[in-house]
C-alpha cells in the first residue's frame, strides 16, 4: 500500500479522525460537493434501493447519505460515526432511526440484521481495509450488499492533498489520510467474502471546476470511486 506521506504537498498539522471531524462538523455541509459521493450513488445500477428494508450507514457523518437513502425508500437506517459533532448534526437532520458513537470496524450493531451496509468517504482514514469489510460482512444478511464510496487513490497521489478542513482560526488542518489502491479494496473485500458487482469512477469535470477553479489542472482525473459488493445468498 502506498504511503500518503510520499505524496503530501501540503504538510498541514494532522489530527485523528474523531478530532478532525468534530472540528470540521460545523462547516462540513458547505465543503463537500454532491458530485463526490451522492452523484456516484445516483449512477449505480444496483442495488434496488427501494427494496432495502434495513441499512447500516457506517461513518454516517452529518446524515447526507442517510437522507439520500431515505429519499429512495429505505425503511430503516442505523447510523454509526466516530465523531460526536457529526452525529449531533445527523440527529438534527432526522434521517436515521438510531445513531451510535462508534467505529466502523467494530460498530456494536447486531450482526446479520441489514440488507445493506453503506459508507461514504471514510476509507482514507483507515490504515487497514480488512476490518471494515469484515464488519460490513458481519452486519449484512446472506444476499446483502455493501456499497462504499471512496476518494480515488489516484487523486490522492496526483494532488498531494490530504483530507482537510479550515478551522475557526483559519488554520488548514489535515485528518489522518491513507492511500488504498483499488486492488487493496478488491483484496480486502474478497477475503471477507464479498464479490464485486459494480465499480464506478467519478472524474473532475465542469461541475468540479466551477466549484474549484484551481482544479482545472485536474480535469479528467478520477476523484472518487463507488464499489458495490454482494454477499452470497
Short mmCIF file of C-alpha atoms in Angstrom, two decimals:
data_model
loop_
_atom_site.label_atom_id
_atom_site.label_comp_id
_atom_site.label_asym_id
_atom_site.label_seq_id
_atom_site.Cartn_x
_atom_site.Cartn_y
_atom_site.Cartn_z
CA UNK A 1 0.00 0.00 0.00
CA UNK A 2 1.44 3.43 -0.91
CA UNK A 3 2.26 5.83 1.92
CA UNK A 4 0.42 9.15 1.60
CA UNK A 5 3.39 10.92 3.19
CA UNK A 6 5.31 10.27 -0.04
CA UNK A 7 2.76 12.38 -1.98
CA UNK A 8 1.76 15.01 0.59
CA UNK A 9 2.32 18.53 -0.80
CA UNK A 10 0.54 20.41 1.99
CA UNK A 11 2.20 19.22 5.22
CA UNK A 12 -0.61 20.54 7.38
CA UNK A 13 -0.82 19.80 11.06
CA UNK A 14 -2.59 16.44 11.26
CA UNK A 15 -5.21 15.20 13.72
CA UNK A 16 -7.01 11.89 14.21
CA UNK A 17 -10.41 11.36 12.54
CA UNK A 18 -12.57 11.87 15.65
CA UNK A 19 -10.84 15.17 16.47
CA UNK A 20 -10.83 16.26 12.85
CA UNK A 21 -14.46 15.64 12.10
CA UNK A 22 -15.54 17.22 15.37
CA UNK A 23 -13.62 20.31 14.23
CA UNK A 24 -14.98 20.15 10.69
CA UNK A 25 -18.60 19.36 11.56
CA UNK A 26 -19.82 22.97 11.62
CA UNK A 27 -18.68 23.67 8.04
CA UNK A 28 -18.70 20.19 6.51
CA UNK A 29 -22.00 20.52 4.65
CA UNK A 30 -20.77 23.52 2.71
CA UNK A 31 -17.48 21.99 1.69
CA UNK A 32 -18.35 18.59 0.18
CA UNK A 33 -19.82 18.51 -3.33
CA UNK A 34 -22.59 16.03 -4.11
CA UNK A 35 -20.54 15.06 -7.17
CA UNK A 36 -18.02 13.42 -4.84
CA UNK A 37 -20.37 10.81 -3.43
CA UNK A 38 -24.11 11.25 -3.93
CA UNK A 39 -23.63 11.78 -7.66
CA UNK A 40 -21.89 8.42 -7.90
CA UNK A 41 -24.66 6.74 -5.90
CA UNK A 42 -27.19 8.23 -8.32
CA UNK A 43 -25.46 6.49 -11.22
CA UNK A 44 -25.23 2.98 -9.79
CA UNK A 45 -27.38 0.24 -11.33
CA UNK A 46 -27.55 -1.77 -8.08
CA UNK A 47 -28.82 -2.35 -5.51
CA UNK A 48 -32.55 -1.75 -5.78
CA UNK A 49 -32.65 0.90 -3.07
CA UNK A 50 -36.41 0.71 -2.59
CA UNK A 51 -36.10 -3.00 -1.77
CA UNK A 52 -33.70 -2.33 1.11
CA UNK A 53 -35.55 -2.86 4.38
CA UNK A 54 -32.65 -2.03 6.71
CA UNK A 55 -29.34 -0.24 6.13
CA UNK A 56 -26.27 0.29 8.30
CA UNK A 57 -24.84 3.72 7.45
CA UNK A 58 -21.19 3.42 8.50
CA UNK A 59 -19.40 6.71 9.03
CA UNK A 60 -22.77 8.41 8.67
CA UNK A 61 -21.38 11.90 9.29
CA UNK A 62 -23.95 14.69 9.15
CA UNK A 63 -26.54 12.39 7.59
CA UNK A 64 -26.08 13.18 3.90
CA UNK A 65 -26.09 9.53 2.86
CA UNK A 66 -28.89 8.71 5.28
CA UNK A 67 -31.09 11.42 3.77
CA UNK A 68 -30.27 10.15 0.27
CA UNK A 69 -31.29 6.60 1.28
CA UNK A 70 -34.48 7.77 2.98
CA UNK A 71 -35.50 9.66 -0.16
CA UNK A 72 -35.20 6.39 -2.09
CA UNK A 73 -37.50 4.48 0.19
CA UNK A 74 -35.11 2.69 2.54
CA UNK A 75 -37.28 1.75 5.51
CA UNK A 76 -34.77 1.63 8.38
CA UNK A 77 -31.37 3.30 8.67
CA UNK A 78 -28.98 2.94 11.61
CA UNK A 79 -26.00 5.29 11.62
CA UNK A 80 -22.58 4.96 13.23
CA UNK A 81 -19.86 7.59 13.37
CA UNK A 82 -16.70 8.23 15.37
CA UNK A 83 -17.40 11.97 15.70
CA UNK A 84 -19.91 13.25 18.24
CA UNK A 85 -20.02 16.57 16.41
CA UNK A 86 -21.10 14.93 13.17
CA UNK A 87 -23.65 12.75 14.98
CA UNK A 88 -25.21 15.81 16.58
CA UNK A 89 -25.87 17.26 13.11
CA UNK A 90 -27.14 13.90 11.82
CA UNK A 91 -29.57 13.82 14.72
CA UNK A 92 -30.94 17.22 13.78
CA UNK A 93 -31.33 16.04 10.19
CA UNK A 94 -33.52 13.17 11.35
CA UNK A 95 -32.88 10.65 8.58
CA UNK A 96 -31.72 7.82 10.87
CA UNK A 97 -33.69 5.55 13.17
CA UNK A 98 -30.70 5.21 15.51
CA UNK A 99 -27.33 6.91 15.81
CA UNK A 100 -24.36 5.33 17.58
CA UNK A 101 -21.00 6.80 18.52
CA UNK A 102 -18.61 4.10 17.37
CA UNK A 103 -16.01 2.75 14.99
CA UNK A 104 -16.98 1.45 11.54
CA UNK A 105 -14.67 -1.52 12.13
CA UNK A 106 -16.46 -2.56 15.32
CA UNK A 107 -19.88 -0.94 15.36
CA UNK A 108 -21.66 -2.86 18.07
CA UNK A 109 -24.69 -3.14 15.78
CA UNK A 110 -26.42 -6.55 15.65
CA UNK A 111 -24.97 -8.97 13.14
CA UNK A 112 -26.98 -10.31 10.22
CA UNK A 113 -29.56 -7.54 10.58
CA UNK A 114 -29.14 -5.47 7.41
CA UNK A 115 -29.73 -5.79 3.68
CA UNK A 116 -27.18 -3.03 3.09
CA UNK A 117 -24.01 -1.72 4.67
CA UNK A 118 -23.02 1.61 3.14
CA UNK A 119 -20.15 4.02 3.75
CA UNK A 120 -19.01 7.23 2.08
CA UNK A 121 -15.64 8.97 2.21
CA UNK A 122 -14.22 7.13 5.20
CA UNK A 123 -11.76 4.58 3.85
CA UNK A 124 -8.86 7.03 3.57
CA UNK A 125 -8.88 7.26 7.37
CA UNK A 126 -8.47 3.51 7.87
CA UNK A 127 -4.92 2.17 7.97
CA UNK A 128 -6.22 -1.29 7.00
CA UNK A 129 -9.34 -2.02 4.96
CA UNK A 130 -9.81 -5.62 6.12
CA UNK A 131 -11.59 -4.84 9.44
CA UNK A 132 -14.09 -2.58 7.68
CA UNK A 133 -15.05 -5.15 5.07
CA UNK A 134 -15.22 -7.89 7.71
CA UNK A 135 -17.56 -5.78 9.87
CA UNK A 136 -19.77 -4.93 6.88
CA UNK A 137 -19.99 -8.65 6.11
CA UNK A 138 -20.91 -9.43 9.71
CA UNK A 139 -23.69 -6.85 9.69
CA UNK A 140 -25.39 -7.99 6.49
CA UNK A 141 -27.71 -10.87 5.80
CA UNK A 142 -26.93 -13.55 3.18
CA UNK A 143 -27.56 -11.95 -0.20
CA UNK A 144 -26.84 -8.50 1.24
CA UNK A 145 -24.89 -5.63 -0.31
CA UNK A 146 -22.03 -3.39 0.70
CA UNK A 147 -21.65 -0.03 -1.05
CA UNK A 148 -18.54 2.05 -0.45
CA UNK A 149 -17.85 5.47 -1.95
CA UNK A 150 -14.21 6.48 -1.57
CA UNK A 151 -11.72 9.12 -2.54
CA UNK A 152 -9.91 7.79 -5.58
CA UNK A 153 -6.33 6.74 -4.78
CA UNK A 154 -5.11 8.31 -8.00
CA UNK A 155 -6.41 11.71 -6.92
CA UNK A 156 -4.77 11.47 -3.51
CA UNK A 157 -1.45 10.75 -5.17
CA UNK A 158 -1.59 13.22 -8.06
CA UNK A 159 -2.95 16.12 -5.98
CA UNK A 160 -0.95 15.50 -2.81
CA UNK A 161 -3.91 16.82 -0.80
CA UNK A 162 -4.89 15.12 2.44
CA UNK A 163 -8.47 15.21 3.64
CA UNK A 164 -8.51 18.57 5.41
CA UNK A 165 -10.60 21.46 6.66
CA UNK A 166 -10.11 25.06 7.78
CA UNK A 167 -10.75 25.65 11.46
CA UNK A 168 -12.27 28.74 13.09
CA UNK A 169 -8.85 30.38 13.38
CA UNK A 170 -8.20 29.98 9.65
CA UNK A 171 -5.66 27.16 10.02
CA UNK A 172 -5.82 24.32 7.48
CA UNK A 173 -5.80 21.03 9.37
CA UNK A 174 -5.35 17.57 7.85
CA UNK A 175 -7.15 14.47 9.03
CA UNK A 176 -5.05 11.30 9.02
CA UNK A 177 -5.04 10.12 5.40
CA UNK A 178 -4.12 6.75 3.88
CA UNK A 179 -3.94 5.70 0.23
CA UNK A 180 -5.73 2.47 -0.69
CA UNK A 181 -5.36 1.26 -4.26
CA UNK A 182 -8.34 -0.30 -5.99
CA UNK A 183 -6.52 -3.61 -5.76
CA UNK A 184 -6.30 -3.15 -1.98
CA UNK A 185 -10.08 -2.88 -1.86
CA UNK A 186 -10.53 -5.98 -4.01
CA UNK A 187 -8.10 -7.98 -1.90
CA UNK A 188 -9.64 -6.97 1.43
CA UNK A 189 -13.26 -7.30 0.33
CA UNK A 190 -12.91 -10.67 -1.36
CA UNK A 191 -11.03 -12.01 1.65
CA UNK A 192 -14.04 -11.03 3.78
CA UNK A 193 -16.40 -12.91 1.44
CA UNK A 194 -17.64 -10.13 -0.84
CA UNK A 195 -17.97 -10.30 -4.65
CA UNK A 196 -17.54 -7.16 -6.73
CA UNK A 197 -20.77 -6.38 -8.61
CA UNK A 198 -20.13 -2.85 -9.87
CA UNK A 199 -17.41 -0.20 -9.88
CA UNK A 200 -17.98 3.41 -10.92
CA UNK A 201 -15.44 6.26 -11.02
CA UNK A 202 -16.14 9.97 -10.98
CA UNK A 203 -13.81 12.42 -12.71
CA UNK A 204 -13.10 16.12 -12.32
CA UNK A 205 -15.45 17.79 -14.79
CA UNK A 206 -17.18 21.14 -15.36
CA UNK A 207 -19.10 20.81 -12.09
CA UNK A 208 -15.89 20.41 -10.13
CA UNK A 209 -14.03 23.19 -11.93
CA UNK A 210 -16.92 25.60 -11.45
CA UNK A 211 -16.77 24.98 -7.70
CA UNK A 212 -12.97 24.81 -7.50
CA UNK A 213 -11.41 26.77 -10.40
CA UNK A 214 -7.87 25.83 -9.38
CA UNK A 215 -8.78 22.22 -10.13
CA UNK A 216 -8.71 22.93 -13.86
CA UNK A 217 -5.31 21.24 -13.81
CA UNK A 218 -7.00 18.04 -12.57
CA UNK A 219 -9.70 18.00 -15.25
CA UNK A 220 -10.36 14.42 -16.38
CA UNK A 221 -8.60 12.82 -13.42
CA UNK A 222 -10.61 10.34 -11.35
CA UNK A 223 -11.53 11.88 -7.99
CA UNK A 224 -13.82 9.31 -6.36
CA UNK A 225 -15.00 5.74 -6.79
CA UNK A 226 -18.06 3.71 -5.82
CA UNK A 227 -17.81 -0.02 -5.17
CA UNK A 228 -20.83 -2.33 -4.97
CA UNK A 229 -20.15 -5.66 -3.29
CA UNK A 230 -22.58 -8.56 -2.92
CA UNK A 231 -22.67 -11.30 -0.32
CA UNK A 232 -23.57 -14.86 -1.40
CA UNK A 233 -27.18 -15.78 -0.61
#
